Amino acid sequence: MIEIKGLSHSFGTKEVLKNIDLTIPDGTVMGLVGINGAGKSTLLRLISGVYDAKGHVLYDGKSPNEEETRKDIFFLPDDPYYTTATTPNKLFDFYKTFYPDCDRATFDTLISKYQLDPKKNVRNFSKGMRRQVFIALALAVKPKYLLLDEAFDGLDPLSRKIFKDAIITLVEEENTTVLISSHSLRELEDFCDRFVLIDNNVVKSHGDIAEHVARLCKFELAFTEEVKQADFAGLPIVSLDIKSRFVTIVLEGDKEKMRERLSALSPAVMDEMPLDFEETFIHDVESGRGYENA
C-alpha cells in the first residue's frame, strides 16, 4: 500500500502541489489525471523518490529511499534516459544489475511483439519505438509498484493494446500496484480501477472511475417553445447548453430521479445520452469542483 500524507512541493516560489493526502491499495490500477502543468509528473517523481518530499510517502510503512523498498519500485518517466550506445539488450542487462529478478523471457516476448530489433541502437528508433523498449523493460521487472508517466505517449493503437493487456496480466499474476498518468482518459477508463484528479495544486477528486462517471447523467431535450436558463432553476446542473428550443444538460444525481424532474418541464422529446470519464473530467475541471469518493 502507498500512503501519501501532507505532500507539498514548490519550484522556487511556485507552489506545484499542496497538502496531498492519498492512499493507494495494493493491486490497484490508478489513473492520475489533470490538465497540463497540474503537477502529475511532479507527484510521480515525489512518490518514486526522485524528488525529496515535503511530507510523507510510505510504501508498506517504509520510505521509497530505503534500499529494501527501492527494489520494489519501477518509475518510467515521460523522457527516460539512455546513452548513445544503448540497445534494447544492453538496456536490459544494465537494469538487471538493479533488479536481479528482471525476467528476460517477458522482455524478449514484448520486444518481439513490438517488432523491435534488440541489437539496434535505441537512438535510431522513433519516439514510439523507444517508448516500447522501456515499457517492455518496466513490465519485465515485474515490480510491486509500477509508476508510469504519460505511458501511452507515442504508441499506436496496437502497441497500446499490447501494453494494456500486459499490465492487466501483471496485476493479476503479481498483484502489482500501478499508478499511471495520461492525457488519454479513454485509455485509462478501459483498464484503471480508480483515478486521482489533480487541479490547482491539490487533489480535487479521487475514487472509483465507474462510480464517478455514474454520478452524472446527460440528456438532450426538445421543447415546442423556446426555453430559458431560468426554466431549469433548482436542478443540480453541471452543464447547460440552450439553443432556442433544444437543450443539452448534464446533471449530478440519480438518472431516474433526474429524468422525472426533467419530465415535469414537459419536453416534447427527451433522450438520455452516454457519458464517459473524459467528459466528466472536463466538467470537473471547468466547474472547479470534484467529488470526494475515497
mmCIF file of C-alpha atoms in Angstrom:
data_model
loop_
_atom_site.group_PDB
_atom_site.id
_atom_site.type_symbol
_atom_site.label_atom_id
_atom_site.label_comp_id
_atom_site.label_asym_id
_atom_site.label_seq_id
_atom_site.Cartn_x
_atom_site.Cartn_y
_atom_site.Cartn_z
ATOM 1 C CA MET A 1 0.000 0.000 0.000
ATOM 2 C CA ILE A 2 1.189 3.509 -0.822
ATOM 3 C CA GLU A 3 0.352 6.194 1.737
ATOM 4 C CA ILE A 4 0.823 9.877 0.924
ATOM 5 C CA LYS A 5 0.375 12.380 3.740
ATOM 6 C CA GLY A 6 0.710 16.165 3.663
ATOM 7 C CA LEU A 7 2.779 16.095 0.473
ATOM 8 C CA SER A 8 3.765 19.520 -0.900
ATOM 9 C CA HIS A 9 6.325 20.716 -3.420
ATOM 10 C CA SER A 10 7.499 24.004 -4.902
ATOM 11 C CA PHE A 11 9.914 25.078 -7.606
ATOM 12 C CA GLY A 12 11.358 28.279 -6.199
ATOM 13 C CA THR A 13 8.368 30.430 -5.256
ATOM 14 C CA LYS A 14 5.946 28.477 -7.469
ATOM 15 C CA GLU A 15 3.860 26.016 -5.493
ATOM 16 C CA VAL A 16 3.131 22.930 -7.587
ATOM 17 C CA LEU A 17 1.465 20.600 -5.086
ATOM 18 C CA LYS A 18 -0.128 21.371 -1.724
ATOM 19 C CA ASN A 19 -1.039 19.029 1.137
ATOM 20 C CA ILE A 20 -1.690 15.924 -0.949
ATOM 21 C CA ASP A 21 -3.247 13.067 1.049
ATOM 22 C CA LEU A 22 -3.839 9.810 -0.752
ATOM 23 C CA THR A 23 -3.928 6.068 -0.121
ATOM 24 C CA ILE A 24 -3.385 3.587 -2.959
ATOM 25 C CA PRO A 25 -4.314 -0.015 -2.029
ATOM 26 C CA ASP A 26 -2.259 -2.977 -3.238
ATOM 27 C CA GLY A 27 -3.238 -4.381 -6.621
ATOM 28 C CA THR A 28 -4.888 -1.134 -7.712
ATOM 29 C CA VAL A 29 -4.551 0.347 -11.202
ATOM 30 C CA MET A 30 -4.967 4.069 -10.606
ATOM 31 C CA GLY A 31 -5.089 6.741 -13.303
ATOM 32 C CA LEU A 32 -3.546 10.122 -12.497
ATOM 33 C CA VAL A 33 -5.270 12.888 -14.460
ATOM 34 C CA GLY A 34 -5.159 16.663 -14.736
ATOM 35 C CA ILE A 35 -4.565 19.431 -17.251
ATOM 36 C CA ASN A 36 -1.057 20.320 -18.471
ATOM 37 C CA GLY A 37 1.028 21.700 -15.630
ATOM 38 C CA ALA A 38 -1.288 20.360 -12.918
ATOM 39 C CA GLY A 39 1.589 18.556 -11.190
ATOM 40 C CA LYS A 40 1.092 14.950 -12.310
ATOM 41 C CA SER A 41 4.737 14.361 -13.266
ATOM 42 C CA THR A 42 5.942 16.104 -10.121
ATOM 43 C CA LEU A 43 3.714 13.893 -7.982
ATOM 44 C CA LEU A 44 5.104 10.755 -9.633
ATOM 45 C CA ARG A 45 8.668 11.945 -9.075
ATOM 46 C CA LEU A 46 7.919 12.640 -5.414
ATOM 47 C CA ILE A 47 6.251 9.271 -4.931
ATOM 48 C CA SER A 48 9.140 7.449 -6.613
ATOM 49 C CA GLY A 49 11.776 9.234 -4.545
ATOM 50 C CA VAL A 50 13.326 11.135 -7.459
ATOM 51 C CA TYR A 51 12.473 14.397 -5.671
ATOM 52 C CA ASP A 52 12.825 14.898 -1.936
ATOM 53 C CA ALA A 53 9.346 15.031 -0.486
ATOM 54 C CA LYS A 54 7.999 17.622 1.925
ATOM 55 C CA GLY A 55 5.526 15.438 3.716
ATOM 56 C CA HIS A 56 5.435 11.660 3.834
ATOM 57 C CA VAL A 57 5.452 8.956 1.155
ATOM 58 C CA LEU A 58 5.361 5.420 2.525
ATOM 59 C CA TYR A 59 5.397 2.022 0.823
ATOM 60 C CA ASP A 60 4.084 -0.518 3.319
ATOM 61 C CA GLY A 61 5.195 1.897 6.006
ATOM 62 C CA LYS A 62 8.686 2.449 4.566
ATOM 63 C CA SER A 63 10.339 5.335 2.709
ATOM 64 C CA PRO A 64 10.910 4.929 -1.060
ATOM 65 C CA ASN A 65 14.571 5.877 -0.455
ATOM 66 C CA GLU A 66 15.280 2.785 1.625
ATOM 67 C CA GLU A 67 17.246 0.176 -0.301
ATOM 68 C CA GLU A 68 14.792 -2.555 0.659
ATOM 69 C CA THR A 69 11.961 -0.515 -0.840
ATOM 70 C CA ARG A 70 13.740 0.682 -3.996
ATOM 71 C CA LYS A 71 13.833 -2.814 -5.484
ATOM 72 C CA ASP A 72 10.026 -2.930 -5.358
ATOM 73 C CA ILE A 73 9.546 0.325 -7.310
ATOM 74 C CA PHE A 74 9.936 0.991 -11.026
ATOM 75 C CA PHE A 75 9.352 4.531 -12.297
ATOM 76 C CA LEU A 76 9.132 5.138 -16.033
ATOM 77 C CA PRO A 77 9.274 8.907 -16.731
ATOM 78 C CA ASP A 78 7.995 10.508 -19.919
ATOM 79 C CA ASP A 79 11.604 11.088 -21.061
ATOM 80 C CA PRO A 80 13.661 8.081 -19.900
ATOM 81 C CA TYR A 81 17.444 8.366 -20.144
ATOM 82 C CA TYR A 82 19.560 6.267 -22.483
ATOM 83 C CA THR A 83 23.118 6.591 -23.810
ATOM 84 C CA THR A 84 24.173 6.898 -27.453
ATOM 85 C CA ALA A 85 25.286 3.274 -27.380
ATOM 86 C CA THR A 86 22.130 1.832 -25.823
ATOM 87 C CA THR A 87 20.409 -1.135 -27.449
ATOM 88 C CA PRO A 88 17.393 -2.976 -26.001
ATOM 89 C CA ASN A 89 19.665 -5.868 -24.980
ATOM 90 C CA LYS A 90 22.177 -3.565 -23.288
ATOM 91 C CA LEU A 91 19.379 -1.704 -21.543
ATOM 92 C CA PHE A 92 18.020 -4.947 -20.121
ATOM 93 C CA ASP A 93 21.484 -6.028 -18.906
ATOM 94 C CA PHE A 94 22.006 -2.634 -17.245
ATOM 95 C CA TYR A 95 18.727 -2.730 -15.347
ATOM 96 C CA LYS A 96 19.301 -6.374 -14.409
ATOM 97 C CA THR A 97 22.002 -5.141 -12.024
ATOM 98 C CA PHE A 98 19.395 -3.101 -10.124
ATOM 99 C CA TYR A 99 16.528 -5.561 -10.487
ATOM 100 C CA PRO A 100 18.043 -9.080 -10.300
ATOM 101 C CA ASP A 101 14.665 -10.742 -10.793
ATOM 102 C CA CYS A 102 14.038 -8.911 -14.084
ATOM 103 C CA ASP A 103 12.520 -11.529 -16.410
ATOM 104 C CA ARG A 104 14.314 -11.964 -19.726
ATOM 105 C CA ALA A 105 11.518 -14.023 -21.264
ATOM 106 C CA THR A 106 8.944 -11.284 -20.650
ATOM 107 C CA PHE A 107 11.265 -8.665 -22.094
ATOM 108 C CA ASP A 108 12.045 -10.722 -25.208
ATOM 109 C CA THR A 109 8.380 -11.548 -25.760
ATOM 110 C CA LEU A 110 7.344 -7.894 -25.686
ATOM 111 C CA ILE A 111 10.272 -6.772 -27.844
ATOM 112 C CA SER A 112 9.184 -9.392 -30.366
ATOM 113 C CA LYS A 113 5.520 -8.338 -30.217
ATOM 114 C CA TYR A 114 6.591 -4.751 -30.846
ATOM 115 C CA GLN A 115 8.754 -5.999 -33.755
ATOM 116 C CA LEU A 116 11.893 -4.284 -32.449
ATOM 117 C CA ASP A 117 15.482 -5.277 -33.180
ATOM 118 C CA PRO A 118 17.052 -5.973 -29.748
ATOM 119 C CA LYS A 119 20.541 -5.246 -31.128
ATOM 120 C CA LYS A 120 19.729 -1.960 -32.826
ATOM 121 C CA ASN A 121 20.746 1.366 -31.279
ATOM 122 C CA VAL A 122 17.810 2.919 -29.432
ATOM 123 C CA ARG A 123 18.725 6.432 -30.610
ATOM 124 C CA ASN A 124 17.774 5.331 -34.141
ATOM 125 C CA PHE A 125 14.280 4.332 -33.027
ATOM 126 C CA SER A 126 11.230 6.573 -33.351
ATOM 127 C CA LYS A 127 9.709 8.080 -30.207
ATOM 128 C CA GLY A 128 7.052 5.388 -30.109
ATOM 129 C CA MET A 129 9.593 2.594 -30.575
ATOM 130 C CA ARG A 130 11.759 3.937 -27.746
ATOM 131 C CA ARG A 131 8.663 4.002 -25.585
ATOM 132 C CA GLN A 132 8.001 0.376 -26.452
ATOM 133 C CA VAL A 133 11.508 -0.627 -25.330
ATOM 134 C CA PHE A 134 11.113 0.974 -21.922
ATOM 135 C CA ILE A 135 7.607 -0.428 -21.498
ATOM 136 C CA ALA A 136 8.975 -3.911 -22.180
ATOM 137 C CA LEU A 137 11.648 -3.266 -19.567
ATOM 138 C CA ALA A 138 9.186 -1.973 -16.959
ATOM 139 C CA LEU A 139 6.924 -4.985 -17.384
ATOM 140 C CA ALA A 140 9.870 -7.403 -17.329
ATOM 141 C CA VAL A 141 10.953 -6.034 -13.945
ATOM 142 C CA LYS A 142 7.563 -7.087 -12.548
ATOM 143 C CA PRO A 143 7.774 -4.582 -9.690
ATOM 144 C CA LYS A 144 5.430 -4.475 -6.761
ATOM 145 C CA TYR A 145 4.856 -0.788 -7.570
ATOM 146 C CA LEU A 146 4.857 0.448 -11.154
ATOM 147 C CA LEU A 147 4.768 4.230 -11.747
ATOM 148 C CA LEU A 148 4.219 5.374 -15.339
ATOM 149 C CA ASP A 149 4.282 8.952 -16.649
ATOM 150 C CA GLU A 150 2.404 9.576 -19.939
ATOM 151 C CA ALA A 151 2.706 5.887 -20.679
ATOM 152 C CA PHE A 152 0.697 5.945 -23.930
ATOM 153 C CA ASP A 153 2.572 8.862 -25.474
ATOM 154 C CA GLY A 154 3.780 7.946 -28.966
ATOM 155 C CA LEU A 155 2.159 4.497 -29.037
ATOM 156 C CA ASP A 156 -0.002 3.360 -31.926
ATOM 157 C CA PRO A 157 -3.350 1.605 -31.205
ATOM 158 C CA LEU A 158 -1.900 -1.929 -31.448
ATOM 159 C CA SER A 159 1.005 -1.049 -29.157
ATOM 160 C CA ARG A 160 -1.434 0.412 -26.656
ATOM 161 C CA LYS A 161 -3.490 -2.770 -26.630
ATOM 162 C CA ILE A 162 -0.401 -4.933 -26.078
ATOM 163 C CA PHE A 163 0.631 -2.612 -23.253
ATOM 164 C CA LYS A 164 -2.767 -2.619 -21.539
ATOM 165 C CA ASP A 165 -3.098 -6.392 -21.810
ATOM 166 C CA ALA A 166 0.376 -6.822 -20.292
ATOM 167 C CA ILE A 167 -0.456 -4.513 -17.377
ATOM 168 C CA ILE A 168 -3.669 -6.423 -16.642
ATOM 169 C CA THR A 169 -1.714 -9.682 -16.645
ATOM 170 C CA LEU A 170 0.943 -8.189 -14.352
ATOM 171 C CA VAL A 171 -1.672 -7.036 -11.848
ATOM 172 C CA GLU A 172 -3.493 -10.369 -11.909
ATOM 173 C CA GLU A 173 -0.344 -12.507 -11.561
ATOM 174 C CA GLU A 174 1.872 -10.313 -9.349
ATOM 175 C CA ASN A 175 -0.695 -8.113 -7.537
ATOM 176 C CA THR A 176 1.278 -5.119 -8.790
ATOM 177 C CA THR A 177 0.054 -1.640 -7.875
ATOM 178 C CA VAL A 178 0.067 0.658 -10.921
ATOM 179 C CA LEU A 179 -0.102 4.458 -10.898
ATOM 180 C CA ILE A 180 -0.284 5.817 -14.430
ATOM 181 C CA SER A 181 -0.624 9.375 -15.722
ATOM 182 C CA SER A 182 -2.007 10.040 -19.174
ATOM 183 C CA HIS A 183 -3.900 12.611 -21.199
ATOM 184 C CA SER A 184 -5.694 9.734 -22.901
ATOM 185 C CA LEU A 185 -8.581 9.392 -20.473
ATOM 186 C CA ARG A 186 -10.447 6.941 -22.660
ATOM 187 C CA GLU A 187 -7.441 4.624 -22.465
ATOM 188 C CA LEU A 188 -7.356 4.939 -18.673
ATOM 189 C CA GLU A 189 -11.074 4.217 -18.403
ATOM 190 C CA ASP A 190 -10.520 0.918 -20.224
ATOM 191 C CA PHE A 191 -8.372 -0.681 -17.534
ATOM 192 C CA CYS A 192 -7.984 1.562 -14.467
ATOM 193 C CA ASP A 193 -9.921 0.775 -11.291
ATOM 194 C CA ARG A 194 -9.576 4.191 -9.713
ATOM 195 C CA PHE A 195 -8.480 7.737 -10.509
ATOM 196 C CA VAL A 196 -6.940 10.841 -8.940
ATOM 197 C CA LEU A 197 -7.660 14.306 -10.345
ATOM 198 C CA ILE A 198 -5.010 16.955 -9.641
ATOM 199 C CA ASP A 199 -6.183 20.537 -10.172
ATOM 200 C CA ASN A 200 -4.970 23.853 -8.762
ATOM 201 C CA ASN A 201 -2.162 22.105 -6.824
ATOM 202 C CA VAL A 202 -4.463 19.783 -4.860
ATOM 203 C CA VAL A 203 -6.370 16.526 -5.188
ATOM 204 C CA LYS A 204 -9.789 17.708 -6.376
ATOM 205 C CA SER A 205 -11.372 14.270 -6.613
ATOM 206 C CA HIS A 206 -10.494 10.602 -6.429
ATOM 207 C CA GLY A 207 -12.242 7.264 -6.294
ATOM 208 C CA ASP A 208 -13.757 4.520 -8.420
ATOM 209 C CA ILE A 209 -13.987 5.558 -12.086
ATOM 210 C CA ALA A 210 -17.287 3.804 -12.828
ATOM 211 C CA GLU A 211 -18.936 5.244 -9.711
ATOM 212 C CA HIS A 212 -17.588 8.711 -10.507
ATOM 213 C CA VAL A 213 -18.999 8.660 -14.033
ATOM 214 C CA ALA A 214 -22.336 7.295 -12.766
ATOM 215 C CA ARG A 215 -22.804 10.336 -10.508
ATOM 216 C CA LEU A 216 -23.578 12.412 -13.596
ATOM 217 C CA CYS A 217 -26.238 11.977 -16.249
ATOM 218 C CA LYS A 218 -26.728 13.703 -19.583
ATOM 219 C CA PHE A 219 -29.933 14.409 -21.505
ATOM 220 C CA GLU A 220 -30.903 16.056 -24.761
ATOM 221 C CA LEU A 221 -34.339 17.685 -24.816
ATOM 222 C CA ALA A 222 -36.528 19.395 -27.388
ATOM 223 C CA PHE A 223 -39.414 21.696 -26.481
ATOM 224 C CA THR A 224 -42.321 23.046 -28.529
ATOM 225 C CA GLU A 225 -41.454 26.582 -27.428
ATOM 226 C CA GLU A 226 -38.224 28.441 -26.708
ATOM 227 C CA VAL A 227 -36.832 27.856 -23.196
ATOM 228 C CA LYS A 228 -34.522 29.882 -20.950
ATOM 229 C CA GLN A 229 -31.982 29.093 -18.256
ATOM 230 C CA ALA A 230 -34.445 30.135 -15.555
ATOM 231 C CA ASP A 231 -36.739 27.274 -16.593
ATOM 232 C CA PHE A 232 -34.163 24.840 -15.165
ATOM 233 C CA ALA A 233 -33.677 26.611 -11.829
ATOM 234 C CA GLY A 234 -33.381 24.281 -8.858
ATOM 235 C CA LEU A 235 -31.856 21.400 -10.791
ATOM 236 C CA PRO A 236 -28.335 20.161 -9.824
ATOM 237 C CA ILE A 237 -26.843 21.454 -13.078
ATOM 238 C CA VAL A 238 -23.262 20.654 -14.044
ATOM 239 C CA SER A 239 -23.571 21.873 -17.634
ATOM 240 C CA LEU A 240 -26.405 23.513 -19.564
ATOM 241 C CA ASP A 241 -26.463 24.380 -23.267
ATOM 242 C CA ILE A 242 -29.609 26.008 -24.654
ATOM 243 C CA LYS A 243 -30.199 26.675 -28.334
ATOM 244 C CA SER A 244 -33.717 28.059 -28.622
ATOM 245 C CA ARG A 245 -35.962 25.001 -28.189
ATOM 246 C CA PHE A 246 -33.122 22.467 -27.926
ATOM 247 C CA VAL A 247 -31.257 21.716 -24.700
ATOM 248 C CA THR A 248 -28.292 19.596 -23.685
ATOM 249 C CA ILE A 249 -27.998 19.258 -19.918
ATOM 250 C CA VAL A 250 -25.655 17.391 -17.559
ATOM 251 C CA LEU A 251 -26.921 16.852 -14.021
ATOM 252 C CA GLU A 252 -25.489 15.436 -10.819
ATOM 253 C CA GLY A 253 -27.662 12.759 -9.290
ATOM 254 C CA ASP A 254 -29.554 9.546 -9.923
ATOM 255 C CA LYS A 255 -30.516 9.454 -13.587
ATOM 256 C CA GLU A 256 -34.041 8.168 -12.982
ATOM 257 C CA LYS A 257 -34.775 10.936 -10.481
ATOM 258 C CA MET A 258 -33.291 13.489 -12.870
ATOM 259 C CA ARG A 259 -35.436 12.093 -15.675
ATOM 260 C CA GLU A 260 -38.541 12.578 -13.544
ATOM 261 C CA ARG A 261 -37.618 16.176 -12.751
ATOM 262 C CA LEU A 262 -36.949 16.959 -16.387
ATOM 263 C CA SER A 263 -40.222 15.298 -17.422
ATOM 264 C CA ALA A 264 -42.012 17.818 -15.216
ATOM 265 C CA LEU A 265 -40.858 20.502 -17.683
ATOM 266 C CA SER A 266 -42.927 18.757 -20.401
ATOM 267 C CA PRO A 267 -40.308 18.352 -23.142
ATOM 268 C CA ALA A 268 -41.576 17.078 -26.495
ATOM 269 C CA VAL A 269 -38.538 14.803 -26.751
ATOM 270 C CA MET A 270 -36.079 13.638 -24.080
ATOM 271 C CA ASP A 271 -33.160 11.280 -24.739
ATOM 272 C CA GLU A 272 -30.509 10.090 -22.297
ATOM 273 C CA MET A 273 -27.001 10.435 -23.740
ATOM 274 C CA PRO A 274 -23.872 8.440 -22.825
ATOM 275 C CA LEU A 275 -21.180 9.952 -20.606
ATOM 276 C CA ASP A 276 -17.585 8.793 -20.320
ATOM 277 C CA PHE A 277 -14.687 9.527 -17.979
ATOM 278 C CA GLU A 278 -13.200 12.125 -20.313
ATOM 279 C CA GLU A 279 -16.388 14.167 -20.358
ATOM 280 C CA THR A 280 -16.790 14.012 -16.577
ATOM 281 C CA PHE A 281 -13.161 15.147 -16.255
ATOM 282 C CA ILE A 282 -13.872 18.179 -18.455
ATOM 283 C CA HIS A 283 -16.949 19.058 -16.391
ATOM 284 C CA ASP A 284 -14.981 18.687 -13.141
ATOM 285 C CA VAL A 285 -12.158 20.967 -14.277
ATOM 286 C CA GLU A 286 -14.364 23.578 -15.943
ATOM 287 C CA SER A 287 -16.693 23.807 -12.965
ATOM 288 C CA GLY A 288 -13.821 23.813 -10.469
ATOM 289 C CA ARG A 289 -15.406 21.023 -8.495
ATOM 290 C CA GLY A 290 -14.727 17.398 -7.686
ATOM 291 C CA TYR A 291 -16.395 14.566 -5.844
ATOM 292 C CA GLU A 292 -14.686 13.038 -2.844
ATOM 293 C CA ASN A 293 -15.211 9.322 -3.172
ATOM 294 C CA ALA A 294 -12.375 7.612 -1.324
#
